[in-house]
Amino acid sequence: MVDINHHYPDGRTQRVRALSPVQTKRGAQAHERELLRALQAGTYGKAKAQPGHTSRTHNPIPQPARAEGGESPTIEDFAEDFIAGHSVVERLRDSTIDSQRGILRNHIAPALGSVRVDAIRTKHFGRLKRAMSAKKPELSGKTINNALTVLSCMVKFWYEREGLTAPRFKAGLIKLDEVEAEFYEPAEYEQLVNAAADVGPDVHALVLLMGDAGLRQGEVCALHWDDIRHEPEPVLRLKRSRYKNEDQPGTKGRKPRTVPMTPRLVAALQALPRNRRQEHVFLRRGDLPLTAKAVQYRLAKAETRAGIDGTGLSHKLRHTFATRLVA
């Protein structure tokens, strides 16, 4: 509930009590600012009547103010402002920001790029879903839901930035079937570990880091020798990840974590070649840290050697670690 006592220059006082359309503290504060602007401008209660329409409200909610120039930007024009003003400011991971840019460029802009931000309503979310499904029927429901979420976040950010209350709309996320995560059966995993040792010591250590310790691909690529501790017990101290050939502070969970090592993982890491100036544990040609593609290539070689039908996707090993941990 918003309760305002407004004092006019001529000495009059007007009290306005209204229910906020958004039942949160931030929503109520934004609604209060709208009402105050309308009272100060003398437009409160003077909404323009539509032909054939009679208002039943004595004090209707004022219409949202427009950005500079008299109207809000289009979705396409506002895309980069959203990235800079929201995603970067909120310190989202670079991979997340790149994903948002791709969604805006490939899906949202083609379907709704010319629509003004303040004109977005529930129907536009349905339009986006239909456009994406028609353009690429093979798109997963998760991809479509990601696009709907980005659009919703983008519109709400514009209203918040302008100090306005966003209208109510439904994104209409697609209901997704639960999919069981893929993992290696115990015998199959041991077969892969043995095959990786035959391929080479680096591939052997890669497989064990993901399967015995549960590291993500980016964490493996960013692993430094000083992240490996042997005292008082053998552990890995994970505090960075690698994306687009750059080490980034923090893991996906945004905080360092300590992972115990199995005896065979300790032995595999000790068997790796190392020079005194080498910072990263794993290097590719040119003494450069591994890339995601390089990891996938090495894992695919191990799968082929083990006679396993696979594509070198590293997350299957992380799922295997989690499954073994639960068991």
Coordinates of N, CA, C and O in Angstrom, one line a residue, residues 24-204:
T24 N 5.9 -5.9 -3.8 CA 7.3 -5.9 -3.2 C 7.6 -4.6 -2.7 O 7.0 -3.6 -3.1
K25 N 8.6 -4.5 -1.9 CA 9.1 -3.2 -1.4 C 9.6 -2.3 -2.5 O 9.2 -1.1 -2.6
R26 N 10.4 -2.9 -3.4 CA 10.9 -2.1 -4.6 C 9.8 -1.7 -5.5 O 9.7 -0.6 -6.0
G27 N 8.8 -2.6 -5.7 CA 7.7 -2.2 -6.6 C 6.8 -1.1 -6.0 O 6.4 -0.2 -6.7
A28 N 6.6 -1.2 -4.7 CA 5.8 -0.1 -4.0 C 6.6 1.2 -4.1 O 5.9 2.3 -4.3
Q29 N 7.9 1.2 -3.9 CA 8.7 2.5 -4.0 C 8.6 3.1 -5.4 O 8.5 4.3 -5.6
A30 N 8.7 2.2 -6.4 CA 8.6 2.7 -7.8 C 7.2 3.3 -8.1 O 7.1 4.3 -8.8
H31 N 6.2 2.6 -7.6 CA 4.8 3.1 -7.8 C 4.6 4.4 -7.1 O 4.0 5.3 -7.6
E32 N 5.2 4.6 -5.9 CA 5.1 5.8 -5.2 C 5.7 7.0 -6.0 O 5.2 8.1 -6.0
R33 N 6.9 6.7 -6.6 CA 7.5 7.7 -7.4 C 6.7 8.1 -8.6 O 6.6 9.3 -9.0
E34 N 6.0 7.2 -9.2 CA 5.1 7.5 -10.3 C 4.0 8.4 -9.9 O 3.7 9.4 -10.6
L35 N 3.4 8.1 -8.8 CA 2.3 8.9 -8.3 C 2.7 10.3 -7.9 O 2.1 11.3 -8.2
L36 N 3.9 10.4 -7.3 CA 4.4 11.7 -6.9 C 4.7 12.6 -8.2 O 4.4 13.8 -8.2
R37 N 5.3 11.9 -9.2 CA 5.5 12.7 -10.5 C 4.2 13.2 -11.0 O 4.1 14.3 -11.5
A38 N 3.2 12.3 -11.0 CA 1.9 12.8 -11.5 C 1.2 13.9 -10.7 O 0.7 14.8 -11.3
L39 N 1.4 13.8 -9.4 CA 0.8 14.8 -8.5 C 1.6 16.2 -8.8 O 1.0 17.2 -8.8
Q40 N 2.9 16.1 -8.9 CA 3.7 17.3 -9.1 C 3.4 18.0 -10.4 O 3.4 19.2 -10.6
A41 N 3.1 17.1 -11.4 CA 2.8 17.6 -12.8 C 1.4 18.0 -12.9 O 1.0 18.6 -14.0
G42 N 0.6 17.7 -12.0 CA -0.9 18.1 -12.0 C -1.6 17.1 -13.0 O -2.8 17.5 -13.4
T43 N -1.1 16.0 -13.3 CA -1.8 15.0 -14.2 C -2.4 13.9 -13.5 O -3.1 13.0 -14.1
Y44 N -2.3 13.8 -12.1 CA -2.9 12.7 -11.4 C -4.4 12.8 -11.5 O -5.1 13.8 -11.3
G45 N -5.0 11.7 -11.9 CA -6.5 11.6 -12.0 C -7.0 12.2 -13.3 O -8.2 12.3 -13.5
K46 N -6.1 12.5 -14.3 CA -6.5 13.1 -15.5 C -6.0 12.3 -16.7 O -5.6 12.8 -17.7
A47 N -6.1 11.0 -16.6 CA -5.7 10.1 -17.7 C -6.6 10.3 -18.9 O -7.8 10.6 -18.7
K48 N -6.0 10.3 -20.0 CA -6.8 10.6 -21.3 C -7.8 9.5 -21.5 O -7.5 8.3 -21.5
A49 N -9.1 9.8 -21.7 CA -10.1 8.8 -21.9 C -10.0 8.3 -23.3 O -9.8 9.0 -24.2
Q50 N -10.2 7.0 -23.4 CA -10.3 6.3 -24.7 C -11.7 6.4 -25.2 O -12.7 6.3 -24.5
P51 N -11.9 6.5 -26.6 CA -13.2 6.6 -27.1 C -14.0 5.3 -26.8 O -13.6 4.2 -26.9
G52 N -15.2 5.6 -26.3 CA -16.1 4.5 -25.9 C -15.8 3.8 -24.6 O -16.3 2.8 -24.3
H53 N -14.9 4.5 -23.8 CA -14.4 3.8 -22.6 C -14.7 4.8 -21.5 O -14.3 6.0 -21.5
T54 N -15.3 4.3 -20.4 CA -15.6 5.1 -19.2 C -14.8 4.5 -18.1 O -15.0 3.3 -17.7
S55 N -13.9 5.3 -17.5 CA -13.2 4.8 -16.3 C -14.0 4.7 -15.1 O -14.8 5.6 -14.8
R56 N -13.8 3.6 -14.4 CA -14.5 3.4 -13.1 C -13.7 3.9 -11.9 O -14.0 3.7 -10.8
T57 N -12.5 4.4 -12.2 CA -11.5 4.8 -11.2 C -11.4 6.3 -11.1 O -11.2 6.9 -12.1
H58 N -11.6 6.8 -9.9 CA -11.5 8.3 -9.8 C -10.0 8.8 -9.9 O -9.8 9.8 -10.4
N59 N -9.1 7.9 -9.4 CA -7.7 8.3 -9.5 C -6.9 7.2 -10.2 O -6.2 6.4 -9.6
P60 N -7.0 7.2 -11.5 CA -6.3 6.1 -12.3 C -4.8 6.2 -12.1 O -4.2 7.3 -11.9
I61 N -4.1 5.1 -12.3 CA -2.6 5.1 -12.2 C -2.1 5.9 -13.4 O -2.5 5.6 -14.6
P62 N -1.2 6.8 -13.2 CA -0.6 7.5 -14.4 C 0.1 6.6 -15.3 O 0.7 5.6 -14.9
Q63 N 0.2 7.0 -16.6 CA 0.9 6.2 -17.6 C 2.4 6.4 -17.3 O 2.9 7.4 -16.9
P64 N 3.1 5.3 -17.6 CA 4.6 5.3 -17.4 C 5.2 6.5 -18.3 O 4.8 6.7 -19.4
A65 N 6.2 7.1 -17.6 CA 6.9 8.1 -18.4 C 7.8 7.5 -19.4 O 8.2 6.4 -19.3
R66 N 8.1 8.3 -20.5 CA 9.0 7.8 -21.5 C 10.4 8.2 -21.3 O 10.7 9.2 -20.6
A67 N 11.3 7.5 -21.9 CA 12.7 7.9 -21.9 C 12.9 9.2 -22.6 O 12.0 9.7 -23.3
E68 N 14.1 9.7 -22.6 CA 14.4 10.9 -23.4 C 14.1 10.8 -24.8 O 14.3 9.7 -25.4
G69 N 13.4 11.8 -25.4 CA 13.0 11.7 -26.8 C 11.5 11.4 -26.8 O 10.9 11.3 -27.9
G70 N 10.9 11.1 -25.7 CA 9.4 10.9 -25.7 C 9.0 9.5 -25.7 O 7.8 9.2 -25.5
E71 N 9.8 8.6 -26.0 CA 9.4 7.2 -26.0 C 10.6 6.3 -25.7 O 11.7 6.7 -25.7
S72 N 10.2 5.0 -25.3 CA 11.3 4.1 -24.9 C 12.0 3.6 -26.1 O 11.5 3.7 -27.2
P73 N 13.2 3.1 -25.9 CA 14.0 2.5 -27.1 C 13.4 1.2 -27.5 O 12.6 0.6 -26.8
T74 N 13.7 0.8 -28.7 CA 13.3 -0.5 -29.2 C 14.1 -1.6 -28.5 O 15.2 -1.3 -28.0
I75 N 13.7 -2.8 -28.6 CA 14.4 -4.0 -28.1 C 15.8 -4.0 -28.7 O 16.8 -4.2 -27.9
E76 N 15.9 -3.9 -30.0 CA 17.2 -4.0 -30.6 C 18.1 -2.8 -30.2 O 19.3 -3.1 -29.9
D77 N 17.6 -1.6 -30.0 CA 18.4 -0.5 -29.6 C 18.8 -0.6 -28.2 O 19.9 0.0 -27.8
F78 N 18.0 -1.2 -27.4 CA 18.3 -1.3 -25.9 C 19.2 -2.5 -25.5 O 19.6 -2.6 -24.4
A79 N 19.4 -3.4 -26.5 CA 20.1 -4.7 -26.2 C 21.5 -4.4 -25.5 O 21.8 -5.0 -24.4
E80 N 22.3 -3.6 -26.1 CA 23.6 -3.4 -25.5 C 23.6 -2.6 -24.2 O 24.4 -2.8 -23.3
D81 N 22.6 -1.7 -24.1 CA 22.5 -1.0 -22.8 C 22.1 -1.9 -21.7 O 22.5 -1.8 -20.6
F82 N 21.3 -2.9 -22.0 CA 20.9 -4.0 -21.0 C 22.2 -4.8 -20.6 O 22.4 -5.0 -19.4
I83 N 23.0 -5.1 -21.6 CA 24.2 -5.9 -21.3 C 25.1 -5.1 -20.4 O 25.6 -5.5 -19.3
A84 N 25.4 -3.8 -20.8 CA 26.3 -2.9 -20.0 C 25.7 -2.5 -18.7 O 26.5 -2.5 -17.7
G85 N 24.4 -2.2 -18.6 CA 23.8 -1.7 -17.4 C 23.4 -2.7 -16.4 O 23.3 -2.5 -15.2
H86 N 23.1 -3.9 -16.9 CA 22.7 -5.0 -16.0 C 23.7 -6.1 -15.9 O 24.2 -6.3 -14.8
S87 N 23.9 -6.8 -17.0 CA 24.8 -8.0 -16.9 C 26.2 -7.7 -16.5 O 26.7 -8.5 -15.6
V88 N 26.8 -6.6 -17.0 CA 28.2 -6.3 -16.6 C 28.2 -5.8 -15.2 O 29.0 -6.1 -14.3
V89 N 27.2 -4.9 -14.8 CA 27.2 -4.3 -13.5 C 26.9 -5.4 -12.4 O 27.5 -5.4 -11.3
E90 N 26.1 -6.4 -12.8 CA 25.8 -7.5 -11.8 C 26.9 -8.5 -11.8 O 26.9 -9.5 -11.1
R91 N 27.9 -8.3 -12.6 CA 29.1 -9.1 -12.7 C 28.8 -10.6 -13.0 O 29.3 -11.5 -12.4
L92 N 28.0 -10.7 -14.0 CA 27.7 -12.1 -14.5 C 29.0 -12.6 -15.2 O 29.8 -11.8 -15.7
R93 N 29.1 -13.9 -15.3 CA 30.3 -14.5 -15.9 C 30.4 -14.1 -17.4 O 29.3 -14.0 -18.0
D94 N 31.6 -14.1 -17.9 CA 31.7 -13.7 -19.3 C 31.0 -14.7 -20.2 O 30.4 -14.3 -21.2
S95 N 31.0 -16.0 -19.8 CA 30.3 -17.0 -20.6 C 28.8 -16.7 -20.6 O 28.1 -16.9 -21.7
T96 N 28.2 -16.2 -19.5 CA 26.8 -15.9 -19.4 C 26.5 -14.7 -20.3 O 25.5 -14.7 -21.0
I97 N 27.3 -13.7 -20.2 CA 27.1 -12.5 -21.0 C 27.2 -12.8 -22.5 O 26.4 -12.3 -23.3
D98 N 28.1 -13.6 -22.9 CA 28.2 -14.0 -24.3 C 27.0 -14.8 -24.7 O 26.5 -14.6 -25.9
S99 N 26.5 -15.6 -23.8 CA 25.2 -16.3 -24.2 C 24.1 -15.4 -24.3 O 23.3 -15.5 -25.3
Q100 N 24.0 -14.4 -23.5 CA 22.9 -13.4 -23.6 C 23.0 -12.6 -24.9 O 22.0 -12.4 -25.6
R101 N 24.2 -12.2 -25.2 CA 24.4 -11.5 -26.5 C 24.0 -12.4 -27.7 O 23.3 -11.9 -28.6
G102 N 24.3 -13.6 -27.7 CA 23.9 -14.5 -28.7 C 22.4 -14.7 -28.8 O 21.9 -14.7 -29.9
I103 N 21.8 -14.8 -27.7 CA 20.3 -14.9 -27.7 C 19.6 -13.7 -28.2 O 18.7 -13.7 -29.0
L104 N 20.1 -12.5 -27.8 CA 19.6 -11.3 -28.3 C 19.8 -11.1 -29.8 O 18.9 -10.7 -30.5
R105 N 20.9 -11.4 -30.3 CA 21.3 -11.3 -31.7 C 20.5 -12.3 -32.6 O 20.0 -11.9 -33.6
N106 N 20.5 -13.5 -32.1 CA 20.0 -14.6 -33.0 C 18.5 -14.9 -32.9 O 17.9 -15.4 -33.8
H107 N 17.9 -14.5 -31.7 CA 16.5 -14.9 -31.5 C 15.6 -13.7 -31.2 O 14.6 -13.5 -31.8
I108 N 16.0 -12.9 -30.2 CA 15.1 -11.9 -29.8 C 15.0 -10.7 -30.8 O 13.9 -10.3 -31.1
A109 N 16.2 -10.3 -31.3 CA 16.2 -9.1 -32.2 C 15.4 -9.5 -33.5 O 14.6 -8.7 -34.0
P110 N 15.6 -10.6 -34.1 CA 14.9 -10.9 -35.3 C 13.4 -11.0 -35.1 O 12.6 -10.7 -36.0
A111 N 12.9 -11.4 -34.0 CA 11.5 -11.6 -33.7 C 10.8 -10.3 -33.2 O 9.7 -10.0 -33.5
L112 N 11.6 -9.6 -32.3 CA 10.9 -8.4 -31.6 C 11.8 -7.2 -31.6 O 11.5 -6.3 -30.9
G113 N 12.8 -7.1 -32.5 CA 13.8 -6.0 -32.4 C 13.1 -4.7 -32.6 O 13.6 -3.7 -32.0
S114 N 12.1 -4.5 -33.4 CA 11.5 -3.2 -33.6 C 10.4 -2.8 -32.6 O 9.9 -1.7 -32.7
V115 N 10.1 -3.7 -31.7 CA 9.1 -3.4 -30.6 C 9.7 -2.6 -29.5 O 10.8 -2.8 -29.1
R116 N 9.0 -1.5 -29.1 CA 9.5 -0.7 -28.0 C 9.5 -1.5 -26.7 O 8.6 -2.3 -26.5
V117 N 10.4 -1.2 -25.9 CA 10.5 -1.9 -24.6 C 9.3 -1.8 -23.8 O 8.8 -2.8 -23.2
D118 N 8.7 -0.6 -23.7 CA 7.5 -0.4 -22.9 C 6.3 -0.9 -23.5 O 5.2 -0.9 -22.9
A119 N 6.4 -1.5 -24.7 CA 5.2 -2.1 -25.3 C 5.2 -3.6 -25.2 O 4.2 -4.2 -25.6
I120 N 6.2 -4.2 -24.6 CA 6.3 -5.6 -24.4 C 5.2 -6.1 -23.4 O 5.1 -5.6 -22.3
R121 N 4.4 -7.1 -23.9 CA 3.4 -7.7 -23.1 C 3.5 -9.2 -23.2 O 4.3 -9.7 -23.9
T122 N 2.6 -9.9 -22.6 CA 2.6 -11.4 -22.6 C 2.5 -11.9 -24.0 O 3.2 -12.9 -24.3
K123 N 1.8 -11.2 -24.9 CA 1.7 -11.7 -26.3 C 3.0 -11.8 -27.0 O 3.2 -12.6 -27.9
H124 N 3.9 -10.9 -26.6 CA 5.2 -10.9 -27.3 C 6.1 -12.1 -26.9 O 6.9 -12.5 -27.7
F125 N 5.9 -12.6 -25.7 CA 6.6 -13.8 -25.3 C 6.2 -15.0 -26.1 O 7.0 -15.8 -26.6
G126 N 4.9 -15.0 -26.4 CA 4.3 -16.1 -27.2 C 4.8 -15.9 -28.6 O 5.2 -16.9 -29.3
R127 N 4.9 -14.7 -29.1 CA 5.5 -14.5 -30.5 C 6.9 -14.9 -30.6 O 7.3 -15.5 -31.6
L128 N 7.7 -14.7 -29.6 CA 9.1 -15.1 -29.6 C 9.2 -16.6 -29.6 O 10.0 -17.2 -30.4
K129 N 8.4 -17.3 -28.8 CA 8.4 -18.8 -28.8 C 8.1 -19.3 -30.1 O 8.7 -20.2 -30.6
R130 N 7.0 -18.8 -30.8 CA 6.6 -19.3 -32.1 C 7.7 -19.0 -33.1 O 7.9 -19.9 -34.0
A131 N 8.3 -17.8 -33.1 CA 9.3 -17.5 -34.1 C 10.5 -18.4 -34.0 O 11.1 -18.9 -35.0
M132 N 10.9 -18.7 -32.7 CA 12.1 -19.5 -32.5 C 11.8 -21.0 -33.0 O 12.6 -21.6 -33.6
S133 N 10.6 -21.5 -32.7 CA 10.2 -22.8 -33.0 C 10.1 -23.0 -34.6 O 10.5 -24.0 -35.1
A134 N 9.6 -21.9 -35.2 CA 9.4 -22.0 -36.7 C 10.7 -21.9 -37.4 O 11.0 -22.6 -38.4
K135 N 11.7 -21.1 -36.8 CA 13.0 -20.9 -37.5 C 13.8 -22.1 -37.4 O 14.5 -22.6 -38.3
K136 N 13.8 -22.7 -36.2 CA 14.7 -23.9 -35.9 C 13.8 -24.9 -35.0 O 13.9 -24.8 -33.8
P137 N 13.1 -25.8 -35.7 CA 12.3 -26.7 -35.0 C 13.1 -27.6 -34.0 O 12.5 -28.1 -33.1
E138 N 14.4 -27.8 -34.3 CA 15.2 -28.6 -33.5 C 15.7 -28.0 -32.2 O 16.3 -28.6 -31.3
L139 N 15.3 -26.7 -32.0 CA 15.8 -26.0 -30.8 C 15.2 -26.7 -29.5 O 14.0 -27.0 -29.5
S140 N 16.0 -26.8 -28.5 CA 15.5 -27.4 -27.3 C 14.6 -26.4 -26.5 O 14.7 -25.2 -26.7
G141 N 13.8 -27.0 -25.7 CA 12.9 -26.1 -24.8 C 13.8 -25.3 -23.9 O 13.4 -24.1 -23.6
K142 N 14.9 -25.8 -23.5 CA 15.8 -25.0 -22.6 C 16.3 -23.8 -23.3 O 16.4 -22.7 -22.7
T143 N 16.7 -23.9 -24.5 CA 17.1 -22.7 -25.3 C 16.0 -21.7 -25.4 O 16.3 -20.5 -25.2
I144 N 14.8 -22.1 -25.7 CA 13.7 -21.2 -25.8 C 13.4 -20.5 -24.5 O 13.2 -19.3 -24.4
N145 N 13.5 -21.3 -23.4 CA 13.3 -20.7 -22.1 C 14.3 -19.7 -21.7 O 14.1 -18.7 -21.1
N146 N 15.6 -20.0 -22.1 CA 16.6 -19.0 -21.9 C 16.4 -17.7 -22.6 O 16.6 -16.6 -22.0
A147 N 15.8 -17.7 -23.8 CA 15.5 -16.5 -24.5 C 14.4 -15.8 -23.8 O 14.4 -14.5 -23.7
L148 N 13.3 -16.5 -23.4 CA 12.2 -15.8 -22.7 C 12.7 -15.2 -21.4 O 12.2 -14.1 -21.0
T149 N 13.6 -15.8 -20.7 CA 14.1 -15.3 -19.4 C 14.9 -14.0 -19.7 O 14.8 -13.0 -19.0
V150 N 15.8 -14.0 -20.7 CA 16.6 -12.8 -21.1 C 15.6 -11.7 -21.4 O 15.8 -10.5 -21.0
L151 N 14.6 -11.9 -22.2 CA 13.7 -10.8 -22.6 C 13.0 -10.3 -21.3 O 12.8 -9.1 -21.2
S152 N 12.5 -11.2 -20.5 CA 11.8 -10.7 -19.2 C 12.8 -9.9 -18.4 O 12.4 -8.8 -17.9
C153 N 14.0 -10.3 -18.2 CA 15.0 -9.6 -17.4 C 15.3 -8.2 -18.0 O 15.4 -7.2 -17.3
M154 N 15.4 -8.2 -19.3 CA 15.7 -7.0 -20.1 C 14.6 -5.9 -19.9 O 14.9 -4.8 -19.6
V155 N 13.3 -6.3 -20.0 CA 12.2 -5.4 -19.9 C 12.1 -4.9 -18.5 O 11.9 -3.7 -18.2
K156 N 12.2 -5.8 -17.5 CA 12.1 -5.4 -16.1 C 13.3 -4.4 -15.7 O 13.1 -3.5 -14.9
F157 N 14.4 -4.7 -16.3 CA 15.6 -3.8 -16.0 C 15.3 -2.4 -16.5 O 15.6 -1.4 -15.9
W158 N 14.7 -2.2 -17.7 CA 14.4 -0.9 -18.3 C 13.4 -0.2 -17.3 O 13.7 1.0 -17.0
Y159 N 12.4 -0.8 -16.9 CA 11.4 -0.2 -16.0 C 12.1 0.2 -14.7 O 11.9 1.3 -14.1
E160 N 12.9 -0.7 -14.2 CA 13.6 -0.3 -12.9 C 14.6 0.9 -13.1 O 14.6 1.7 -12.2
R161 N 15.3 0.9 -14.2 CA 16.2 2.0 -14.5 C 15.5 3.3 -14.6 O 16.0 4.4 -14.2
E162 N 14.3 3.3 -15.2 CA 13.5 4.5 -15.3 C 12.7 4.9 -14.1 O 12.0 5.9 -14.0
G163 N 12.8 4.0 -13.0 CA 12.0 4.3 -11.8 C 10.6 4.0 -12.0 O 9.7 4.7 -11.3
L164 N 10.2 3.1 -12.8 CA 8.8 2.8 -13.1 C 8.4 1.4 -12.7 O 9.3 0.6 -12.4
T165 N 7.2 1.1 -12.6 CA 6.7 -0.2 -12.2 C 6.4 -1.0 -13.5 O 5.6 -0.5 -14.4
A166 N 7.0 -2.1 -13.7 CA 6.8 -2.9 -14.9 C 5.4 -3.5 -14.9 O 4.9 -3.9 -13.8
P167 N 4.8 -3.6 -16.1 CA 3.4 -4.2 -16.1 C 3.6 -5.7 -15.9 O 4.6 -6.3 -16.0
R168 N 2.5 -6.3 -15.5 CA 2.5 -7.7 -15.3 C 2.4 -8.5 -16.6 O 1.5 -8.2 -17.4
F169 N 3.3 -9.4 -16.8 CA 3.2 -10.2 -18.0 C 3.8 -11.6 -17.6 O 4.5 -11.8 -16.6
K170 N 3.4 -12.6 -18.4 CA 3.8 -14.0 -18.2 C 4.7 -14.4 -19.3 O 4.4 -14.3 -20.5
A171 N 5.9 -14.9 -18.9 CA 6.9 -15.3 -19.9 C 6.4 -16.6 -20.6 O 6.8 -16.9 -21.7
G172 N 5.7 -17.4 -19.8 CA 5.2 -18.7 -20.4 C 6.3 -19.7 -20.7 O 6.3 -20.2 -21.8
L173 N 7.1 -19.9 -19.7 CA 8.2 -20.9 -19.9 C 7.7 -22.3 -20.3 O 6.6 -22.7 -19.8
I174 N 8.4 -22.9 -21.2 CA 8.0 -24.2 -21.6 C 8.3 -25.3 -20.5 O 9.4 -25.2 -19.9
K175 N 7.4 -26.1 -20.3 CA 7.6 -27.2 -19.3 C 8.5 -28.2 -19.9 O 8.3 -28.8 -21.0
L176 N 9.6 -28.5 -19.2 CA 10.6 -29.4 -19.7 C 10.5 -30.8 -19.0 O 10.3 -30.9 -17.8
D177 N 10.7 -31.8 -19.8 CA 10.8 -33.2 -19.2 C 12.1 -33.3 -18.5 O 13.2 -32.8 -19.0
E178 N 12.1 -34.0 -17.4 CA 13.4 -34.2 -16.7 C 14.2 -35.3 -17.5 O 13.7 -36.3 -17.9
V179 N 15.4 -34.9 -17.7 CA 16.3 -35.8 -18.5 C 17.4 -36.3 -17.5 O 18.1 -35.5 -16.8
E180 N 17.6 -37.6 -17.5 CA 18.6 -38.2 -16.6 C 20.0 -37.9 -17.2 O 20.3 -38.0 -18.4
A181 N 20.8 -37.4 -16.3 CA 22.2 -37.0 -16.7 C 23.0 -38.3 -17.2 O 22.9 -39.4 -16.5
E182 N 23.7 -38.2 -18.2 CA 24.5 -39.3 -18.7 C 25.8 -39.5 -17.8 O 26.4 -38.5 -17.4
F183 N 26.1 -40.7 -17.6 CA 27.3 -41.0 -16.8 C 27.8 -42.4 -17.2 O 27.1 -43.2 -17.8
Y184 N 29.1 -42.6 -16.9 CA 29.7 -43.9 -17.2 C 29.4 -44.9 -16.1 O 29.5 -44.6 -14.9
E185 N 29.0 -46.1 -16.4 CA 28.8 -47.2 -15.5 C 30.2 -47.5 -14.9 O 31.3 -47.2 -15.5
P186 N 30.3 -48.0 -13.6 CA 31.6 -48.3 -13.0 C 32.6 -49.0 -13.8 O 33.7 -48.6 -14.0
A187 N 32.2 -50.1 -14.5 CA 33.1 -50.9 -15.3 C 33.5 -50.1 -16.5 O 34.7 -50.1 -16.9
E188 N 32.6 -49.3 -17.1 CA 32.9 -48.6 -18.2 C 33.9 -47.4 -17.9 O 34.8 -47.1 -18.7
Y189 N 33.7 -46.8 -16.7 CA 34.6 -45.7 -16.3 C 36.0 -46.3 -16.1 O 37.0 -45.6 -16.5
E190 N 36.2 -47.4 -15.4 CA 37.5 -48.0 -15.2 C 38.1 -48.3 -16.6 O 39.4 -48.2 -16.7
Q191 N 37.3 -48.8 -17.5 CA 37.9 -49.1 -18.8 C 38.4 -47.8 -19.5 O 39.4 -47.8 -20.1
L192 N 37.7 -46.7 -19.3 CA 38.1 -45.4 -19.8 C 39.4 -44.9 -19.2 O 40.3 -44.4 -19.8
V193 N 39.5 -45.1 -17.9 CA 40.7 -44.7 -17.1 C 41.9 -45.4 -17.6 O 43.0 -44.8 -17.9
N194 N 41.8 -46.7 -17.8 CA 42.9 -47.5 -18.3 C 43.3 -47.2 -19.7 O 44.5 -47.1 -20.1
A195 N 42.3 -46.9 -20.6 CA 42.6 -46.5 -21.9 C 43.3 -45.1 -22.0 O 44.2 -44.9 -22.8
A196 N 42.8 -44.2 -21.1 CA 43.5 -42.9 -21.0 C 44.9 -43.0 -20.7 O 45.8 -42.3 -21.2
A197 N 45.3 -43.9 -19.8 CA 46.7 -44.1 -19.4 C 47.5 -44.6 -20.6 O 48.7 -44.3 -20.8
D198 N 46.9 -45.4 -21.5 CA 47.6 -45.9 -22.7 C 47.8 -44.8 -23.7 O 48.8 -44.7 -24.4
V199 N 46.8 -43.8 -23.7 CA 47.0 -42.7 -24.6 C 48.1 -41.8 -24.2 O 48.9 -41.3 -25.1
G200 N 48.2 -41.5 -22.9 CA 49.3 -40.6 -22.5 C 49.1 -40.2 -21.0 O 47.9 -40.2 -20.6
P201 N 50.1 -39.7 -20.3 CA 49.9 -39.3 -18.9 C 49.0 -38.1 -18.8 O 48.3 -38.0 -17.8
D202 N 49.1 -37.2 -19.8 CA 48.2 -36.0 -19.6 C 46.7 -36.4 -19.8 O 45.9 -35.9 -19.0
V203 N 46.4 -37.3 -20.7 CA 45.0 -37.7 -20.8 C 44.6 -38.5 -19.6 O 43.4 -38.4 -19.2
H204 N 45.5 -39.3 -19.1 CA 45.1 -40.1 -17.9 C 44.8 -39.1 -16.7 O 43.8 -39.3 -16.0

